[in-house]
Amino acid sequence: MIDVVEPATAEVMASVPEAGVEETDAAVAAAKAAFPAWRAIAPGDRAKLLHHLADALVEKQEELAVLEARNAGKPIGDARGEMGMVADTFRYYAGAVERLLGDTIPVAGGMDFTFREPLGVVALIVPWNFPLTIASWKMGPALAAGNTLVLKPAELTPLTALRFAEIAREAGIPEGVVNVVAGPGRVCGQRLVEHPDVAKVAFTGSTEVGRRIAEGAAATIKRVTLELGGKSANVVFADADLAAAARAAPLAVFGNAGQDCCARSRILVERGAMDDFMAEMERAVREVRVGDPLDESTQMGPLISADQLETVSSFVPADAPVAIRGDAPDGPGFWFPPTVLAPVSNDDRAAREEIFGPVAAVIPFDSEDDAIRLANDTIYGLSGSIWTQNGARALRVARAIETGVISINSNTSVRVATPFGGFKQSGVGRELGPHALEHYTEVKNVYYATEG
Ligand code: NAP
Ligand code: MG
C-alpha cells in the first residue's frame, strides 16, 4: 500500500494499493487493446466524449480541488483554479479532434497528402506539484489525437489521478483508454520507459530523472517530451512601474510554496532601483498569508514532504543573506516561511540550483546587457518576466533571453491556448496550445499515383 501523507498535518490521509511491474504491464496491455477502437471513433464522436469529460470535471471541480489541496498542501483557491484549468484543457483539445489537418503537396505524377496519425500507447509520468493539472496537459492532446494512455502520478500525490480515472469512465471514455498506475517511479516509471509497447513518454519532473528517461527511451527510440526544472529570471528595470513589479514578485516565487518549475526565483533588479524595490517587496512578503490549505484566505501552504523541507532548508544556512522573512505556522506539517535573500551573486548556489521552495534570490544588475547576460547564465530556460515601461526594450530583452515562456509586465506563464515548455536543460517539446498535438502524432505522407 501507499500511505498518502497530508503535508499540512504530516498525517496519513489515505492508503491506496501500490502498483508494481505486473500492474504496469497490465495497464499497458489494456491501453494497447483499447487503441484500435479509440482511434477509429469518428472525430466528432471523440470530440463529444472529451466534452462530456470536461463537463464531468466541472461538476466534480470542488471534490477534486479539496482532494488536491489536501494531498499537495496547496491553497484551496489555487486548487479550484487548477481544477478549472483541467476541465478547460479537455475542452480545448476536444476542439482539436476535428482540426488535426494535414497538407496537400504538389508533386509530379500523382497526388501527395499527409495525415497526423496517433502514436499508440503513450506513458505520462508526472510530479507532485500540480498533480492533475500537469497530467491533463498531457492527457488532453494525447486523447484528442487518438492515443490511449497510462498515467503514472507521483507516489506522494496519486489521489486525484485515481479519482480522474473513475470520472473518465463515468463520462463514457471507453475501458482501457485511460489507465493509472500509482507506484514508485523507479519501478512503474522505469518499466513504462522500457516497455516495448509504449510509443512515447511524456515526463514532467526533475532534470536528473528526465535525463535518465531520455537515456532509457533511446533503447527503443521512444518519442520523449520533457518538462524539467527552471531557475527563471524576473528582470526589473529602473524604468518599470516599480511598485507593481515589487508587489507581484513575491507570489511569483512563493506561489505553490515555490514548488513551481516556473518560479521566478532569481529577481534581477537594476541597481539604482534596489532600495525602492526592496522596501515595497518587503511589505508584500509580509502580507503573504501562509497557513492551512483549506482556509479560504491562505495564499501559501506547506512544502510537500519532510525531505523537501530538508532540501529547501539547506539553501538558507545560518549565514545566508536573509533580507526578508515572512511567517509560517509552527507545529506539525512541512512549513517554511517565505524568504528573500539579497544581495545574491549569480554564482551563489541559491542562484544556480532549483530550490523548489519559497526562497527568492535578489541579484542586482547594471545595464540591459548585464541583465540579459545574468538571465541567460543558467543551465535552465523555462519562464521569466521583464518589467519596464520602455516597449522597445521589453521586446529586445524578450527576444534575447533564452527561455520558452516570458511575460512582460506580468508574471504569468501558463495558458491553455498557448505553448509552454523549455529551452536548454528545462526540457524538450511543448505542452498546451496547438503545438502540443505535434508531440502526440506522427506525420504520415501518402503518395497516390494518378498517371499511366
Ligand atoms: P522526480 O523524481 O523527477 O519525479 C517526477 C516523476 O518521475 C514522479 O512521478 C516520479 O515517481 C517519477 N520517477 C522518479 N524516478 C523515476 C525513474 N527512474 N523512472 C521513471 N520515472 C521516475 O521529482 P521529485 O523527486 O518529485 O522532485 C525532485 C526535484 O525535481 C524537485 O525538488 C524539483 O527541483 C524538481 N521538480 C520539478 C518539477 C517540474 O514541474 N519541472 C516538478 C517536480 C519536481 P515517484 O515520485 O513516484 O518516485
Ligand atoms: Mg524523485
Coordinates of C-alpha atoms and ligand atoms in Angstrom, one line a residue:
M1 CA 0.0 0.0 0.0
I2 CA 1.0 3.6 -0.5
D3 CA 0.3 5.7 2.6
V4 CA -0.6 9.2 1.3
V5 CA 0.5 11.9 3.7
E6 CA -1.2 15.3 4.1
P7 CA 1.6 17.8 4.1
A8 CA -0.2 20.4 6.3
T9 CA -0.6 17.8 9.2
A10 CA 2.1 15.2 8.4
E11 CA -0.6 12.6 8.9
V12 CA -1.7 9.8 6.6
M13 CA -4.9 10.8 4.8
A14 CA -5.4 7.7 2.6
S15 CA -3.8 4.4 1.7
V16 CA -4.0 3.1 -1.8
P17 CA -2.7 -0.1 -3.4
E18 CA 0.8 0.2 -4.7
A19 CA 1.3 -0.8 -8.3
G20 CA 4.4 -2.7 -9.4
V21 CA 5.8 -4.0 -12.7
E22 CA 2.9 -6.5 -13.1
E23 CA 0.2 -3.8 -12.7
T24 CA 2.2 -1.5 -15.1
D25 CA 2.3 -4.3 -17.7
A26 CA -1.4 -4.9 -17.3
A27 CA -2.1 -1.2 -17.8
V28 CA 0.0 -1.1 -21.0
A29 CA -1.8 -4.2 -22.3
A30 CA -5.2 -2.6 -21.6
A31 CA -4.2 0.6 -23.4
K32 CA -2.8 -1.4 -26.3
A33 CA -6.1 -3.4 -26.6
A34 CA -8.2 -0.2 -26.4
F35 CA -6.2 1.7 -29.0
P36 CA -7.7 0.3 -32.3
A37 CA -11.3 1.1 -31.3
W38 CA -10.4 4.5 -29.7
R39 CA -8.5 5.8 -32.8
A40 CA -11.4 4.5 -35.0
I41 CA -14.1 6.5 -33.3
A42 CA -15.4 9.2 -35.7
P43 CA -13.7 12.5 -34.9
G44 CA -16.9 14.3 -34.0
D45 CA -17.8 11.5 -31.6
R46 CA -14.4 11.5 -29.9
A47 CA -14.7 15.3 -29.5
K48 CA -18.1 14.8 -27.9
L49 CA -16.6 12.3 -25.4
L50 CA -13.9 14.8 -24.4
H51 CA -16.6 17.5 -24.0
H52 CA -18.5 15.1 -21.7
L53 CA -15.4 14.5 -19.7
A54 CA -14.9 18.3 -19.4
D55 CA -18.5 18.6 -18.2
A56 CA -17.9 15.9 -15.6
L57 CA -14.8 17.6 -14.4
V58 CA -16.6 20.9 -13.9
E59 CA -19.2 19.0 -11.9
K60 CA -16.6 17.4 -9.8
Q61 CA -14.4 20.5 -9.5
E62 CA -14.9 21.1 -5.8
E63 CA -14.4 17.5 -4.8
L64 CA -11.2 17.3 -6.9
A65 CA -10.0 20.7 -5.6
V66 CA -10.3 19.6 -1.9
L67 CA -8.5 16.4 -2.6
E68 CA -5.7 18.2 -4.5
A69 CA -5.5 20.9 -1.8
R70 CA -5.1 18.4 1.0
N71 CA -2.8 15.9 -0.8
A72 CA -0.4 18.5 -2.3
G73 CA -0.8 21.1 0.5
K74 CA -1.8 23.9 -1.8
P75 CA -4.3 26.7 -1.1
I76 CA -7.9 25.7 -1.9
G77 CA -8.3 28.9 -4.0
D78 CA -5.3 27.8 -6.2
A79 CA -6.6 24.2 -6.3
R80 CA -10.0 25.4 -7.6
G81 CA -8.3 27.4 -10.3
E82 CA -6.2 24.4 -11.3
M83 CA -9.2 22.0 -11.5
G84 CA -10.9 24.6 -13.6
M85 CA -7.9 24.6 -15.9
V86 CA -8.0 20.8 -16.1
A87 CA -11.6 21.0 -17.4
D88 CA -10.7 23.8 -19.8
T89 CA -7.8 21.7 -21.1
F90 CA -10.0 18.8 -22.1
R91 CA -12.5 21.3 -23.7
Y92 CA -9.7 23.0 -25.7
Y93 CA -8.4 19.6 -27.0
A94 CA -12.0 18.4 -27.7
G95 CA -11.9 21.2 -30.3
A96 CA -8.7 19.9 -31.7
V97 CA -10.0 16.4 -32.7
E98 CA -11.7 17.7 -35.8
R99 CA -8.9 20.1 -36.6
L100 CA -6.0 17.7 -37.0
L101 CA -5.4 18.9 -40.5
G102 CA -2.8 17.6 -43.0
D103 CA -1.2 19.1 -46.1
T104 CA -1.6 18.5 -49.8
I105 CA 1.7 18.9 -51.6
P106 CA 2.1 19.5 -55.3
V107 CA 4.3 16.7 -56.8
A108 CA 4.8 15.0 -60.2
G109 CA 2.7 12.0 -61.4
G110 CA 0.2 11.9 -58.7
M111 CA -1.1 13.4 -55.5
D112 CA 0.5 13.8 -52.2
F113 CA -1.0 14.4 -48.8
T114 CA -0.2 14.0 -45.1
F115 CA -2.1 12.6 -42.1
R116 CA -1.4 13.1 -38.4
E117 CA -1.5 9.6 -37.0
P118 CA -1.7 8.8 -33.3
L119 CA 1.4 7.1 -31.8
G120 CA -0.4 4.3 -29.9
V121 CA 0.1 3.8 -26.2
V122 CA 1.7 6.8 -24.5
A123 CA 3.1 6.9 -21.0
L124 CA 2.7 10.0 -18.9
I125 CA 4.9 10.5 -15.8
V126 CA 4.0 13.5 -13.7
P127 CA 5.2 15.1 -10.4
W128 CA 3.6 16.1 -7.2
N129 CA 3.5 19.9 -7.5
F130 CA 0.5 20.3 -9.9
P131 CA -0.6 16.6 -10.0
L132 CA -3.8 16.5 -12.0
T133 CA -3.1 19.8 -13.9
I134 CA 0.1 18.7 -15.4
A135 CA -1.4 15.3 -16.2
S136 CA -4.3 17.0 -18.1
W137 CA -1.8 19.0 -20.2
K138 CA -0.6 15.6 -21.5
M139 CA -3.9 13.6 -21.5
G140 CA -5.8 16.3 -23.4
P141 CA -3.8 16.3 -26.6
A142 CA -2.9 12.6 -26.3
L143 CA -6.6 11.5 -26.3
A144 CA -7.7 14.1 -28.8
A145 CA -5.1 12.7 -31.3
G146 CA -6.4 9.1 -30.8
N147 CA -3.8 7.7 -28.4
T148 CA -4.5 5.6 -25.4
L149 CA -2.5 6.2 -22.2
V150 CA -1.0 5.1 -19.0
L151 CA -0.6 7.8 -16.4
K152 CA 1.8 7.4 -13.5
P153 CA 1.3 10.0 -10.8
A154 CA 3.9 10.8 -8.2
E155 CA 3.8 8.4 -5.3
L156 CA 3.3 11.4 -3.0
T157 CA 0.1 12.6 -4.8
P158 CA -1.8 9.8 -6.5
L159 CA -5.3 10.7 -5.3
T160 CA -6.7 13.0 -8.0
A161 CA -5.2 10.8 -10.8
L162 CA -7.0 7.7 -9.4
R163 CA -10.3 9.7 -9.0
F164 CA -9.8 11.1 -12.5
A165 CA -9.8 7.6 -14.0
E166 CA -13.2 6.9 -12.4
I167 CA -14.6 10.2 -13.6
A168 CA -13.4 9.4 -17.2
R169 CA -15.1 6.0 -17.2
E170 CA -18.3 7.5 -15.9
A171 CA -18.2 10.2 -18.6
G172 CA -18.1 7.5 -21.2
I173 CA -14.4 7.2 -22.1
P174 CA -14.1 3.5 -23.0
E175 CA -12.4 1.0 -20.8
G176 CA -8.6 0.8 -21.3
V177 CA -8.2 4.3 -22.9
V178 CA -7.2 5.9 -19.6
N179 CA -5.1 3.8 -17.2
V180 CA -3.5 4.9 -14.0
V181 CA -0.7 3.1 -12.2
A182 CA 0.2 4.5 -8.7
G183 CA 3.6 3.2 -7.7
P184 CA 7.2 4.2 -7.4
G185 CA 8.9 6.0 -10.3
R186 CA 11.9 3.7 -10.2
V187 CA 9.6 0.7 -10.6
C188 CA 6.5 1.7 -12.6
G189 CA 8.0 4.7 -14.2
Q190 CA 11.1 2.8 -15.3
R191 CA 9.0 -0.1 -16.6
L192 CA 7.0 2.3 -18.8
V193 CA 10.2 3.8 -20.2
E194 CA 11.5 0.4 -21.1
H195 CA 8.2 -1.2 -22.2
P196 CA 8.3 -2.2 -25.9
D197 CA 4.6 -1.4 -26.4
V198 CA 4.9 2.2 -25.2
A199 CA 5.4 4.6 -28.1
K200 CA 6.1 7.7 -26.2
V201 CA 7.0 9.0 -22.7
A202 CA 5.9 12.5 -21.7
F203 CA 7.6 13.5 -18.4
T204 CA 7.5 16.4 -16.0
G205 CA 9.8 16.5 -13.1
S206 CA 13.5 16.9 -12.2
T207 CA 16.2 17.4 -14.8
E208 CA 18.1 14.4 -13.3
V209 CA 15.2 11.9 -13.8
G210 CA 14.4 13.5 -17.1
R211 CA 17.9 12.7 -18.3
R212 CA 17.6 9.1 -17.2
I213 CA 14.2 8.8 -19.0
A214 CA 15.8 10.2 -22.2
E215 CA 18.6 7.6 -21.9
G216 CA 16.2 4.8 -21.2
A217 CA 13.9 5.7 -24.1
A218 CA 16.8 5.6 -26.5
A219 CA 16.9 1.8 -26.4
T220 CA 13.5 1.6 -28.2
I221 CA 13.7 5.0 -29.9
K222 CA 10.6 6.2 -28.0
R223 CA 9.4 9.7 -28.5
V224 CA 10.1 11.8 -25.5
T225 CA 8.9 15.1 -24.3
L226 CA 10.4 16.6 -21.1
E227 CA 9.3 19.4 -18.8
L228 CA 12.1 19.9 -16.3
G229 CA 13.5 22.3 -13.9
G230 CA 13.8 26.1 -14.0
K231 CA 15.7 29.0 -12.4
S232 CA 13.8 31.8 -14.1
A233 CA 14.6 35.4 -14.0
N234 CA 12.3 38.2 -13.1
V235 CA 14.1 41.2 -14.6
V236 CA 13.1 44.6 -13.2
F237 CA 14.4 47.7 -14.9
A238 CA 14.5 51.0 -13.0
D239 CA 12.1 52.5 -15.6
A240 CA 9.4 49.9 -14.6
D241 CA 6.3 50.6 -12.6
L242 CA 8.4 49.5 -9.6
A243 CA 5.5 49.3 -7.1
A244 CA 3.6 46.9 -9.4
A245 CA 6.8 44.8 -10.1
A246 CA 7.7 44.6 -6.4
R247 CA 4.2 43.8 -5.2
A248 CA 3.9 41.0 -7.8
A249 CA 7.3 39.5 -7.3
P250 CA 6.7 37.5 -4.0
L251 CA 3.8 35.3 -5.3
A252 CA 5.8 34.7 -8.5
V253 CA 8.2 32.8 -6.3
F254 CA 6.1 31.8 -3.3
G255 CA 3.1 30.5 -5.2
N256 CA 2.6 26.8 -4.5
A257 CA 5.3 27.3 -1.8
G258 CA 7.9 27.8 -4.5
Q259 CA 7.3 24.3 -5.8
D260 CA 6.8 25.5 -9.3
C261 CA 9.1 25.0 -12.3
C262 CA 8.1 28.5 -13.5
A263 CA 9.0 30.1 -10.2
R264 CA 10.7 33.5 -10.9
S265 CA 13.3 32.6 -8.2
R266 CA 16.0 34.9 -9.5
I267 CA 14.9 38.5 -9.1
L268 CA 17.2 40.7 -11.2
V269 CA 16.9 44.4 -10.2
E270 CA 18.6 47.4 -11.8
R271 CA 21.0 48.6 -9.1
G272 CA 19.6 52.2 -8.9
A273 CA 16.1 50.8 -8.1
M274 CA 17.2 48.3 -5.4
D275 CA 16.3 50.2 -2.3
D276 CA 12.8 51.3 -3.5
F277 CA 12.1 47.8 -4.9
M278 CA 13.2 46.0 -1.7
A279 CA 11.1 48.3 0.6
E280 CA 8.0 47.7 -1.5
M281 CA 8.6 44.0 -1.8
E282 CA 9.1 43.6 2.0
R283 CA 5.6 45.0 2.6
A284 CA 4.2 42.5 0.0
V285 CA 6.1 39.5 1.5
R286 CA 4.8 40.3 5.0
E287 CA 1.3 40.2 3.6
V288 CA 1.6 36.7 2.1
R289 CA -0.8 34.5 4.1
V290 CA 0.8 31.2 4.9
G291 CA -1.3 28.5 6.6
D292 CA -4.0 25.8 6.3
P293 CA -4.6 24.9 2.7
L294 CA -8.3 24.6 3.3
D295 CA -8.6 28.1 4.7
E296 CA -10.1 30.3 2.0
S297 CA -7.7 33.2 2.7
T298 CA -4.5 31.1 2.5
Q299 CA -2.0 32.1 -0.3
M300 CA 0.8 29.6 0.6
G301 CA 0.7 26.2 2.1
P302 CA 3.4 23.8 3.4
L303 CA 6.1 22.0 1.4
I304 CA 5.2 18.6 0.1
S305 CA 7.3 16.4 2.4
A306 CA 9.9 16.3 5.2
D307 CA 12.6 15.6 2.5
Q308 CA 11.6 18.7 0.6
L309 CA 11.8 20.7 3.8
E310 CA 15.3 19.5 4.5
T311 CA 16.4 20.3 0.9
V312 CA 15.0 23.8 0.9
S313 CA 16.4 24.5 4.4
S314 CA 19.9 23.7 3.1
F315 CA 19.7 26.8 0.9
V316 CA 19.2 29.0 3.9
P317 CA 22.1 28.3 6.2
A318 CA 22.7 30.4 9.3
D319 CA 25.0 32.8 7.5
A320 CA 22.6 33.3 4.5
P321 CA 22.0 36.9 3.5
V322 CA 18.3 36.9 4.6
A323 CA 16.8 40.3 3.7
I324 CA 13.2 39.5 4.3
R325 CA 11.5 36.6 6.1
G326 CA 7.7 36.1 6.3
D327 CA 5.7 34.0 8.7
A328 CA 4.8 30.3 8.7
P329 CA 2.9 28.2 11.2
D330 CA 4.6 26.1 13.9
G331 CA 3.7 22.6 14.8
P332 CA 3.1 19.6 12.5
G333 CA 3.4 19.9 8.8
F334 CA 6.3 20.8 6.5
W335 CA 6.3 24.6 6.8
F336 CA 8.9 27.0 5.6
P337 CA 8.5 30.8 5.6
P338 CA 8.7 33.0 2.5
T339 CA 12.4 34.0 2.4
V340 CA 14.2 36.6 0.3
L341 CA 18.0 36.5 0.1
A342 CA 19.7 39.8 -1.0
P343 CA 22.0 40.7 -2.5
V344 CA 23.0 37.4 -4.1
S345 CA 25.7 36.8 -6.7
N346 CA 24.5 34.8 -9.7
D347 CA 27.4 32.4 -8.9
D348 CA 25.9 31.5 -5.5
R349 CA 24.3 28.2 -5.0
A350 CA 20.9 29.8 -4.3
A351 CA 21.1 31.4 -7.7
R352 CA 22.2 28.4 -9.6
E353 CA 20.2 25.5 -8.3
E354 CA 16.5 25.0 -8.5
I355 CA 15.4 25.3 -4.8
F356 CA 11.8 24.3 -5.3
G357 CA 10.8 26.1 -2.1
P358 CA 9.8 29.6 -1.1
V359 CA 13.3 31.2 -1.4
A360 CA 14.0 34.1 -3.7
A361 CA 17.4 35.5 -4.6
V362 CA 17.6 39.2 -5.5
I363 CA 20.5 39.9 -7.8
P364 CA 21.4 43.5 -8.8
F365 CA 22.5 44.4 -12.4
D366 CA 23.9 47.5 -14.0
S367 CA 22.7 47.6 -17.6
E368 CA 20.4 46.0 -20.2
D369 CA 23.3 43.9 -21.5
D370 CA 24.2 42.9 -17.9
A371 CA 20.6 41.8 -17.2
I372 CA 20.5 39.7 -20.3
R373 CA 23.9 38.1 -19.5
L374 CA 22.8 37.2 -16.0
A375 CA 19.3 36.0 -17.0
N376 CA 21.0 33.6 -19.5
D377 CA 23.8 32.4 -17.2
T378 CA 22.0 29.3 -16.1
I379 CA 21.5 25.7 -17.5
Y380 CA 17.7 26.3 -17.5
G381 CA 15.4 28.3 -19.7
L382 CA 11.7 27.8 -18.8
S383 CA 9.9 31.0 -17.9
G384 CA 10.7 34.6 -16.9
S385 CA 9.4 38.2 -16.7
I386 CA 10.5 41.6 -17.8
W387 CA 9.3 44.8 -16.1
T388 CA 9.8 48.1 -17.9
Q389 CA 7.7 50.8 -19.4
N390 CA 10.0 51.1 -22.4
G391 CA 8.3 49.0 -25.1
A392 CA 11.3 48.7 -27.4
R393 CA 13.5 47.5 -24.5
A394 CA 10.8 45.0 -23.4
L395 CA 10.8 43.4 -26.9
R396 CA 14.6 43.5 -27.3
V397 CA 15.1 41.7 -23.9
A398 CA 12.2 39.2 -24.6
R399 CA 14.0 38.1 -27.7
A400 CA 17.4 38.0 -26.1
I401 CA 16.5 35.8 -23.1
E402 CA 16.9 32.1 -23.7
T403 CA 13.6 30.9 -22.4
G404 CA 10.5 29.1 -23.6
V405 CA 7.9 31.4 -22.0
I406 CA 8.3 35.1 -21.0
S407 CA 5.9 37.7 -19.8
I408 CA 6.2 41.5 -20.0
N409 CA 4.8 43.4 -17.0
S410 CA 3.2 40.2 -15.7
N411 CA 4.4 37.0 -14.0
T412 CA 2.1 34.5 -15.8
S413 CA 3.4 31.5 -17.7
V414 CA 0.7 29.0 -18.5
R415 CA -2.4 29.3 -20.5
V416 CA -4.4 26.5 -22.1
A417 CA -4.2 28.1 -25.6
T418 CA -0.5 29.0 -25.7
P419 CA 2.6 26.8 -25.9
F420 CA 4.6 26.0 -22.7
G421 CA 8.0 24.4 -22.5
G422 CA 11.7 25.0 -22.0
F423 CA 14.9 26.0 -23.7
K424 CA 18.2 24.3 -22.8
Q425 CA 18.0 21.9 -19.9
S426 CA 14.5 22.9 -19.0
G427 CA 13.2 20.4 -21.5
V428 CA 12.2 19.2 -24.9
G429 CA 8.9 19.8 -26.7
R430 CA 5.9 22.0 -25.9
E431 CA 2.7 21.4 -24.0
L432 CA -0.7 23.2 -24.3
G433 CA -1.8 25.3 -27.2
P434 CA -1.9 23.9 -30.8
H435 CA 1.8 22.9 -30.5
A436 CA 1.3 20.0 -28.1
L437 CA -0.5 18.0 -30.7
E438 CA 2.7 17.7 -32.7
H439 CA 4.1 15.7 -29.9
Y440 CA 1.2 13.1 -29.8
T441 CA 1.1 12.4 -33.5
E442 CA 3.4 11.2 -36.3
V443 CA 3.2 12.8 -39.8
K444 CA 2.4 10.2 -42.4
N445 CA 2.9 11.1 -46.1
V446 CA 0.8 9.3 -48.7
Y447 CA 1.6 9.4 -52.4
Y448 CA -1.1 8.3 -54.9
A449 CA 0.0 7.7 -58.5
T450 CA -2.7 9.1 -60.9
E451 CA -0.9 8.7 -64.3
G452 CA -0.5 5.7 -66.6
Ligands
NAP1 P1 11.2 13.4 -9.8 O1 11.9 12.4 -9.0 O2 11.7 13.9 -11.1 O3 9.7 12.8 -10.0 C1 8.8 13.1 -11.1 C2 8.1 11.8 -11.5 O4 9.0 10.9 -12.1 C3 7.4 11.1 -10.4 O5 6.2 10.5 -10.9 C4 8.4 10.1 -10.0 O6 7.8 9.0 -9.4 C5 8.9 9.7 -11.4 N1 10.2 9.0 -11.4 C6 11.2 9.0 -10.4 N2 12.2 8.3 -10.8 C7 11.9 7.7 -12.0 C8 12.6 6.8 -12.9 N3 13.8 6.3 -12.6 N4 12.0 6.4 -14.0 C9 10.7 6.9 -14.3 N5 10.1 7.8 -13.5 C10 10.6 8.2 -12.4 O7 10.9 14.7 -9.0 P2 10.8 14.7 -7.4 O8 11.8 13.7 -6.7 O9 9.4 14.5 -7.0 O10 11.3 16.2 -7.1 C11 12.7 16.4 -7.1 C12 13.0 17.7 -7.7 O11 12.6 17.8 -9.1 C13 12.3 18.9 -7.1 O12 13.0 19.4 -5.9 C14 12.4 19.9 -8.2 O13 13.6 20.5 -8.3 C15 12.2 19.1 -9.4 N6 10.8 19.0 -9.9 C16 10.4 19.7 -11.0 C17 9.1 19.7 -11.4 C18 8.7 20.5 -12.6 O14 7.5 20.8 -12.7 N7 9.5 20.7 -13.6 C19 8.1 19.0 -10.7 C20 8.5 18.3 -9.6 C21 9.8 18.3 -9.2 P3 7.7 8.9 -7.8 O15 7.6 10.2 -7.3 O16 6.5 8.1 -7.5 O17 9.0 8.2 -7.4
MG2 MG 12.3 11.7 -7.0

